[in-house]
mmCIF file of C-alpha atoms in Angstrom:
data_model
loop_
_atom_site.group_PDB
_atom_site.id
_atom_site.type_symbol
_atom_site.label_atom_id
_atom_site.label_comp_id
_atom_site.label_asym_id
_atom_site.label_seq_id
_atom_site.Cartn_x
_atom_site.Cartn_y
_atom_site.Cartn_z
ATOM 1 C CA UNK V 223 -88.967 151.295 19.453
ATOM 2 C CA UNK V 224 -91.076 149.365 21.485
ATOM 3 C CA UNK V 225 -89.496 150.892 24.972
ATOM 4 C CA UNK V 226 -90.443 154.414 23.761
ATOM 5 C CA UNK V 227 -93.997 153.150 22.913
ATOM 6 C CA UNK V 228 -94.480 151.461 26.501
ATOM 7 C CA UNK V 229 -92.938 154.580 27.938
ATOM 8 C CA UNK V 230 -95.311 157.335 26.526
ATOM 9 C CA UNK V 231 -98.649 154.971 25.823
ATOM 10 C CA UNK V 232 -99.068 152.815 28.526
ATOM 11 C CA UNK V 233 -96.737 153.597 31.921
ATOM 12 C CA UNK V 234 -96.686 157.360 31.298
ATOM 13 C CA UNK V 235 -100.297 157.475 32.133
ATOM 14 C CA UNK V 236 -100.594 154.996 34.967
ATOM 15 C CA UNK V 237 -103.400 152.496 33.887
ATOM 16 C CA UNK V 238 -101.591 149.531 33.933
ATOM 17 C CA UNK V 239 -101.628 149.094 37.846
ATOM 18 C CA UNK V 240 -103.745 145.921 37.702
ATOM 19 C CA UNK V 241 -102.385 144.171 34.717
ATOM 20 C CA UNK V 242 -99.216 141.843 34.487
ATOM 21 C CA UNK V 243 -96.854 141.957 31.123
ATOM 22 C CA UNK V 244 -93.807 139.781 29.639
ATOM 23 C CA UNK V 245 -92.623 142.353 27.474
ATOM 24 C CA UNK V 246 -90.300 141.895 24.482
ATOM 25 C CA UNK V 247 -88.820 144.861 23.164
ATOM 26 C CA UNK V 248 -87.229 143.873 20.467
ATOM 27 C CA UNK V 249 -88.296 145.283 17.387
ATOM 28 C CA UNK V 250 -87.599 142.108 14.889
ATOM 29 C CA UNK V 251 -90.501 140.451 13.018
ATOM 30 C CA UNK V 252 -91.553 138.009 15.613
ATOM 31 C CA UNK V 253 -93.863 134.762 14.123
ATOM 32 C CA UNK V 254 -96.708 135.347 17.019
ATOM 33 C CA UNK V 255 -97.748 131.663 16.988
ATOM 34 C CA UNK V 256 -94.381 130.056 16.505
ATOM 35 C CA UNK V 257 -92.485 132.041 18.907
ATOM 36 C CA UNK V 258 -95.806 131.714 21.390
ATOM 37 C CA UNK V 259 -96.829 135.462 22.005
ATOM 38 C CA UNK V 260 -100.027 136.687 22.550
ATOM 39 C CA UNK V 261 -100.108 139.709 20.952
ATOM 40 C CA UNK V 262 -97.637 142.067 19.040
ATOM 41 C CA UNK V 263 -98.112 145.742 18.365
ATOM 42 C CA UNK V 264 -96.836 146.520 14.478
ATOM 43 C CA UNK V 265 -96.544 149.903 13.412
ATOM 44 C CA UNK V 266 -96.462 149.197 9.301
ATOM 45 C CA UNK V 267 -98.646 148.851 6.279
ATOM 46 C CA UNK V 268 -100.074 145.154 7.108
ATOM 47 C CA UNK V 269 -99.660 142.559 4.838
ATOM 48 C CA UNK V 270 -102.525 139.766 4.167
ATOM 49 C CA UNK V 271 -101.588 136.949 6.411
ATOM 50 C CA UNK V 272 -104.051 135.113 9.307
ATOM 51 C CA UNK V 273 -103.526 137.384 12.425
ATOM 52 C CA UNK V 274 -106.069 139.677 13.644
ATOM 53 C CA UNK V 275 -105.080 143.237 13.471
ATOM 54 C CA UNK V 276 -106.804 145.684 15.528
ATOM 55 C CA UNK V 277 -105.957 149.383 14.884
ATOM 56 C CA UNK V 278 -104.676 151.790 17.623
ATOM 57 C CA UNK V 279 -103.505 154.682 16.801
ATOM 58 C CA UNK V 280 -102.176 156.839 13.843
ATOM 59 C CA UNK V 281 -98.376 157.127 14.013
ATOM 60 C CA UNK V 282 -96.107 160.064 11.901
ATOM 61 C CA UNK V 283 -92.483 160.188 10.822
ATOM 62 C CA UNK V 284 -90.482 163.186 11.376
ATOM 63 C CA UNK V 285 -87.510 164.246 9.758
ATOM 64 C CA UNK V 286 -85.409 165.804 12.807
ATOM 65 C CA UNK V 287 -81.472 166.884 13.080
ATOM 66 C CA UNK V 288 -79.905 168.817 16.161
ATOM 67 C CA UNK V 289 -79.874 172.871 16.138
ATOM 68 C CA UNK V 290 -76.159 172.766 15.848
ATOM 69 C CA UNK V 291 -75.920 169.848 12.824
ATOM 70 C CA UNK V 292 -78.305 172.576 11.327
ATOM 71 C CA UNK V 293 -76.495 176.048 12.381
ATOM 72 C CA UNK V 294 -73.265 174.029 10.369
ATOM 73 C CA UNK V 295 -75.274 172.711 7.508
ATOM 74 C CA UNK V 296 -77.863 174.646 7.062
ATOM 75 C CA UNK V 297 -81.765 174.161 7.098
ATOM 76 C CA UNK V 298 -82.590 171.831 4.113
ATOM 77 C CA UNK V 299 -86.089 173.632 2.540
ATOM 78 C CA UNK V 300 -86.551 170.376 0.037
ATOM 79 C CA UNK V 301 -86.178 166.446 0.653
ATOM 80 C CA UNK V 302 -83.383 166.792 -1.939
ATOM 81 C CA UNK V 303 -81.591 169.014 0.091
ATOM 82 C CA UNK V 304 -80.475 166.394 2.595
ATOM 83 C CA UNK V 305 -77.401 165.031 0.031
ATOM 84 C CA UNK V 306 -75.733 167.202 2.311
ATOM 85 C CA UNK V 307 -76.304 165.962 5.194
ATOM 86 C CA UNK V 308 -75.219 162.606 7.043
ATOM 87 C CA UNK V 309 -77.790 160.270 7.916
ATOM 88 C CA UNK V 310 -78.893 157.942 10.829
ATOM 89 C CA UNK V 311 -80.371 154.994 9.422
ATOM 90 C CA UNK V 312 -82.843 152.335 11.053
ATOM 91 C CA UNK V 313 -81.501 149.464 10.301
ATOM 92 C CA UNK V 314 -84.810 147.336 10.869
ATOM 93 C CA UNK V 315 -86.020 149.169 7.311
ATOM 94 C CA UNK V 316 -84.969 149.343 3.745
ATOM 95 C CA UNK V 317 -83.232 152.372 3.527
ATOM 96 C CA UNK V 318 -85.633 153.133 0.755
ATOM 97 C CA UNK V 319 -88.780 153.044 2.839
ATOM 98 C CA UNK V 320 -87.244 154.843 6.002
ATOM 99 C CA UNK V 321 -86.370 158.286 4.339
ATOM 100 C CA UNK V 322 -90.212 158.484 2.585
ATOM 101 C CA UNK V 323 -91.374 161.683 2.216
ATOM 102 C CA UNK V 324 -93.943 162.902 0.825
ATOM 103 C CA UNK V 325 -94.859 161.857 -2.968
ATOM 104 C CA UNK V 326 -92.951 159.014 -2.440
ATOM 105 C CA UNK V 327 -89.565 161.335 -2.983
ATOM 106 C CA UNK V 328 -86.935 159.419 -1.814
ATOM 107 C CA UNK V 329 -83.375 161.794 -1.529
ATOM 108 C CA UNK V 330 -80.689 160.402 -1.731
ATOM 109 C CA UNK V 331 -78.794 160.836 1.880
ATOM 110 C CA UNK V 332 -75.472 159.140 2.738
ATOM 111 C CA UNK V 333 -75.491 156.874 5.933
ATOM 112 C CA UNK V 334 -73.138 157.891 8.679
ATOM 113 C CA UNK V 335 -74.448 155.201 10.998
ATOM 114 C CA UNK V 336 -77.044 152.549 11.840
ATOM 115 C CA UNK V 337 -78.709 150.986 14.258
ATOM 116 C CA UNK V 338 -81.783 148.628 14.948
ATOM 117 C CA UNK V 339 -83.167 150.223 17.609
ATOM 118 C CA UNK V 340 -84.553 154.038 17.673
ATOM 119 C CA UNK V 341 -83.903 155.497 20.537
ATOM 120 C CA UNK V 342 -80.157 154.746 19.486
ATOM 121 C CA UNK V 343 -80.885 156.459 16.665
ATOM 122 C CA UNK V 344 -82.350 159.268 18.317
ATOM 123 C CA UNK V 345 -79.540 159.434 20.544
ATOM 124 C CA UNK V 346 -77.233 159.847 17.474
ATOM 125 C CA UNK V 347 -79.365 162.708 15.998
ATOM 126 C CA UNK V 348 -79.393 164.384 19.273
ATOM 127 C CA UNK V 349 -75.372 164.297 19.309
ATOM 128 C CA UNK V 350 -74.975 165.568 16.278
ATOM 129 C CA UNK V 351 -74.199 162.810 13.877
ATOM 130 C CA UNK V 352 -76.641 163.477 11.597
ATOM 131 C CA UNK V 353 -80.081 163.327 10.097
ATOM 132 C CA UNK V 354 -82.726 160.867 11.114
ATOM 133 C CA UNK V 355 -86.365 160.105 9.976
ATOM 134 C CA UNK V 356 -88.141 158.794 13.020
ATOM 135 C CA UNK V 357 -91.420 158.053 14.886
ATOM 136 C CA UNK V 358 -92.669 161.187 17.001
ATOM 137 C CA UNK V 359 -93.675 158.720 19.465
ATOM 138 C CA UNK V 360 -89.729 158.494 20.114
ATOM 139 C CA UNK V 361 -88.456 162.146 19.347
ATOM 140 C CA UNK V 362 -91.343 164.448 20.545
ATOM 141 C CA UNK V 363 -89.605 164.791 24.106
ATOM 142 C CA UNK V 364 -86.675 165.996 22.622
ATOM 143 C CA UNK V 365 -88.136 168.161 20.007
ATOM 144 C CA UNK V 366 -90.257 169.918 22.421
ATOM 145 C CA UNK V 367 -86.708 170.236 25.152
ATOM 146 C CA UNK V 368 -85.223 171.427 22.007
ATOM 147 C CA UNK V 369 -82.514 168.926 21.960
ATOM 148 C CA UNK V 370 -83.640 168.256 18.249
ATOM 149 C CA UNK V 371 -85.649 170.055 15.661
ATOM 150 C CA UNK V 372 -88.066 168.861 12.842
ATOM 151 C CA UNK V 373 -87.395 169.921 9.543
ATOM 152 C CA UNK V 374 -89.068 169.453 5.921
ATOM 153 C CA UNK V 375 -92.351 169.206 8.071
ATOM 154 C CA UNK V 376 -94.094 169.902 5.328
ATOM 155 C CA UNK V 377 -92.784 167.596 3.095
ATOM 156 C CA UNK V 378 -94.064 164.734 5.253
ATOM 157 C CA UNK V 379 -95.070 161.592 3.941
ATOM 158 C CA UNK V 380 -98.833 160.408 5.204
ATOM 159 C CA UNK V 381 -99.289 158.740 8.617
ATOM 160 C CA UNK V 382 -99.566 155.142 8.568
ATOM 161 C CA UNK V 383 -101.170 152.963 11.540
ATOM 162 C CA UNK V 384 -99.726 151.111 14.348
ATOM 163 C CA UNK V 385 -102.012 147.936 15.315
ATOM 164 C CA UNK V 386 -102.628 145.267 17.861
ATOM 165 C CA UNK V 387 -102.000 142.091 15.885
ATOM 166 C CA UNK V 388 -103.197 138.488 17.631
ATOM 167 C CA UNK V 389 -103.370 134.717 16.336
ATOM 168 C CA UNK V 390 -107.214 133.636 15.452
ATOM 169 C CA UNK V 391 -110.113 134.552 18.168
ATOM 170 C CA UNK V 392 -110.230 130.920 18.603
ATOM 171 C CA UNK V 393 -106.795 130.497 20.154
ATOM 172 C CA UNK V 394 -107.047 133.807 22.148
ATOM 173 C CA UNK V 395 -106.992 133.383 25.793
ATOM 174 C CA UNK V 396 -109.719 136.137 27.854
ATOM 175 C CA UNK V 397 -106.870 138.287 29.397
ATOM 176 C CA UNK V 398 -105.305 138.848 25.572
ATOM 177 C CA UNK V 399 -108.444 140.448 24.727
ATOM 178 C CA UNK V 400 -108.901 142.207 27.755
ATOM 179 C CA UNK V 401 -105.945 143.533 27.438
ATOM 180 C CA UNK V 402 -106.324 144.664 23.332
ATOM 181 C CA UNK V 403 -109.238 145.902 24.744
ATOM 182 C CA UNK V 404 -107.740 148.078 27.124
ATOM 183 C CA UNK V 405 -105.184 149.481 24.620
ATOM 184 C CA UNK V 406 -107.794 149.968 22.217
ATOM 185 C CA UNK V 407 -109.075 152.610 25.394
ATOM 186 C CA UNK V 408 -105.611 153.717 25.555
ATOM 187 C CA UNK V 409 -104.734 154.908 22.260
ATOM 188 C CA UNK V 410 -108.294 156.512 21.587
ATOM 189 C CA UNK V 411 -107.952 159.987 19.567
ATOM 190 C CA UNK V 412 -105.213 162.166 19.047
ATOM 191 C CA UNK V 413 -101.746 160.468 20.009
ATOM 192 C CA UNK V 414 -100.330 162.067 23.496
ATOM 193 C CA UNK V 415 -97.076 162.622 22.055
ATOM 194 C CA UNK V 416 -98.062 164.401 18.655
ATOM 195 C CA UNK V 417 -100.326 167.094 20.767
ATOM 196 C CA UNK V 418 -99.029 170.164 19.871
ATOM 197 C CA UNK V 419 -96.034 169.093 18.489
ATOM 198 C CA UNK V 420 -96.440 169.790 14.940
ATOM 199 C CA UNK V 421 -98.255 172.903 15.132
ATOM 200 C CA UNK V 422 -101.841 171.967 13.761
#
């Protein structure tokens, strides 16, 4: 996920010009002081530990599937309905906690595939394979091309935050917090890739 996040928060609006990254994409659980990063950027609920968590921006989960998966199955009107359907699982989440909706309803969908990165999993969706519960951060291009289509959108679950996360002030170095600083800036307000998406 984090390619899609560089790609439509930072390098889709051109501000980095005067800043140098090391990027890793991967989206496992890295240990920030073991593995010697500077900063990470979690999208979850946080738990208590000793980082430094700096919020940037709110980030929703949409429930998409391809017109034609939908012309063949039909358009599920309930969470429930999706025992019909195959689904595209995350693999980096507990099956549980990736098909949330709203309520905490959890349906019970049967996994066709899985993979630990999204935009493999949005990839899928867009083919056909099945269902998928992901960022809009990741599917809003193709939802708004029409490649894929949000359904239940109402049966949502809430938005949760996606953070800057950084060892102790004291072992910060001036460009981290320049550069926290700077996405702090970058994030500010309304998402670029939820406006107009979901019809508020």
């Amino acid at each position: 996920m984090g390619q899609s996040l560089l790609q439509n928060g930072l390098f889709q609006r051109g501000k980095v010009n005067d800043v140098s990254l090391s990027v890793d994409t991967d989206d496992r659980m890295v240990d920030l002081i073991r593995d010697g990063f500077d900063l990470a950027i979690r999208i979850a609920q946080l738990p208590d530990s000793s980082l430094i968590a700096r919020r940037l921006a709110i980030i929703r989960h949409a429930c998409v599937a391809s017109p034609s998966l939908l012309e063949h199955l039909g358009t599920p009107q309930e969470p429930d309905d999706l025992y019909r359907f195959p689904g595209i699982v995350y693999s980096n989440r507990e099956e549980a906690s990736y098909w949330k909706f709203a309520n905490d309803v959890v349906p019970s969908v049967r996994t066709r595939l899985d993979f630990a990165n999204g935009d493999a999993v949005r990839e899928a969706a867009i083919a056909g394979f099945g269902v998928a519960m992901l960022p809009t951060f990741i599917v809003h291009d193709a939802v708004r091309s029409g490649a894929l289509s949000i359904v239940l959108a109402k049966h949502m679950r809430s938005p949760i935050a996606m953070y800057a996360v950084h060892p102790s002030t004291r072992n910060q170095t001036a460009r981290a917090r320049a550069f926290i600083d700077f996405l702090v800036d970058t994030f500010r307000g309304e998402p670029p890739w939820d406006q107009g998406l979901l019809g508020d």
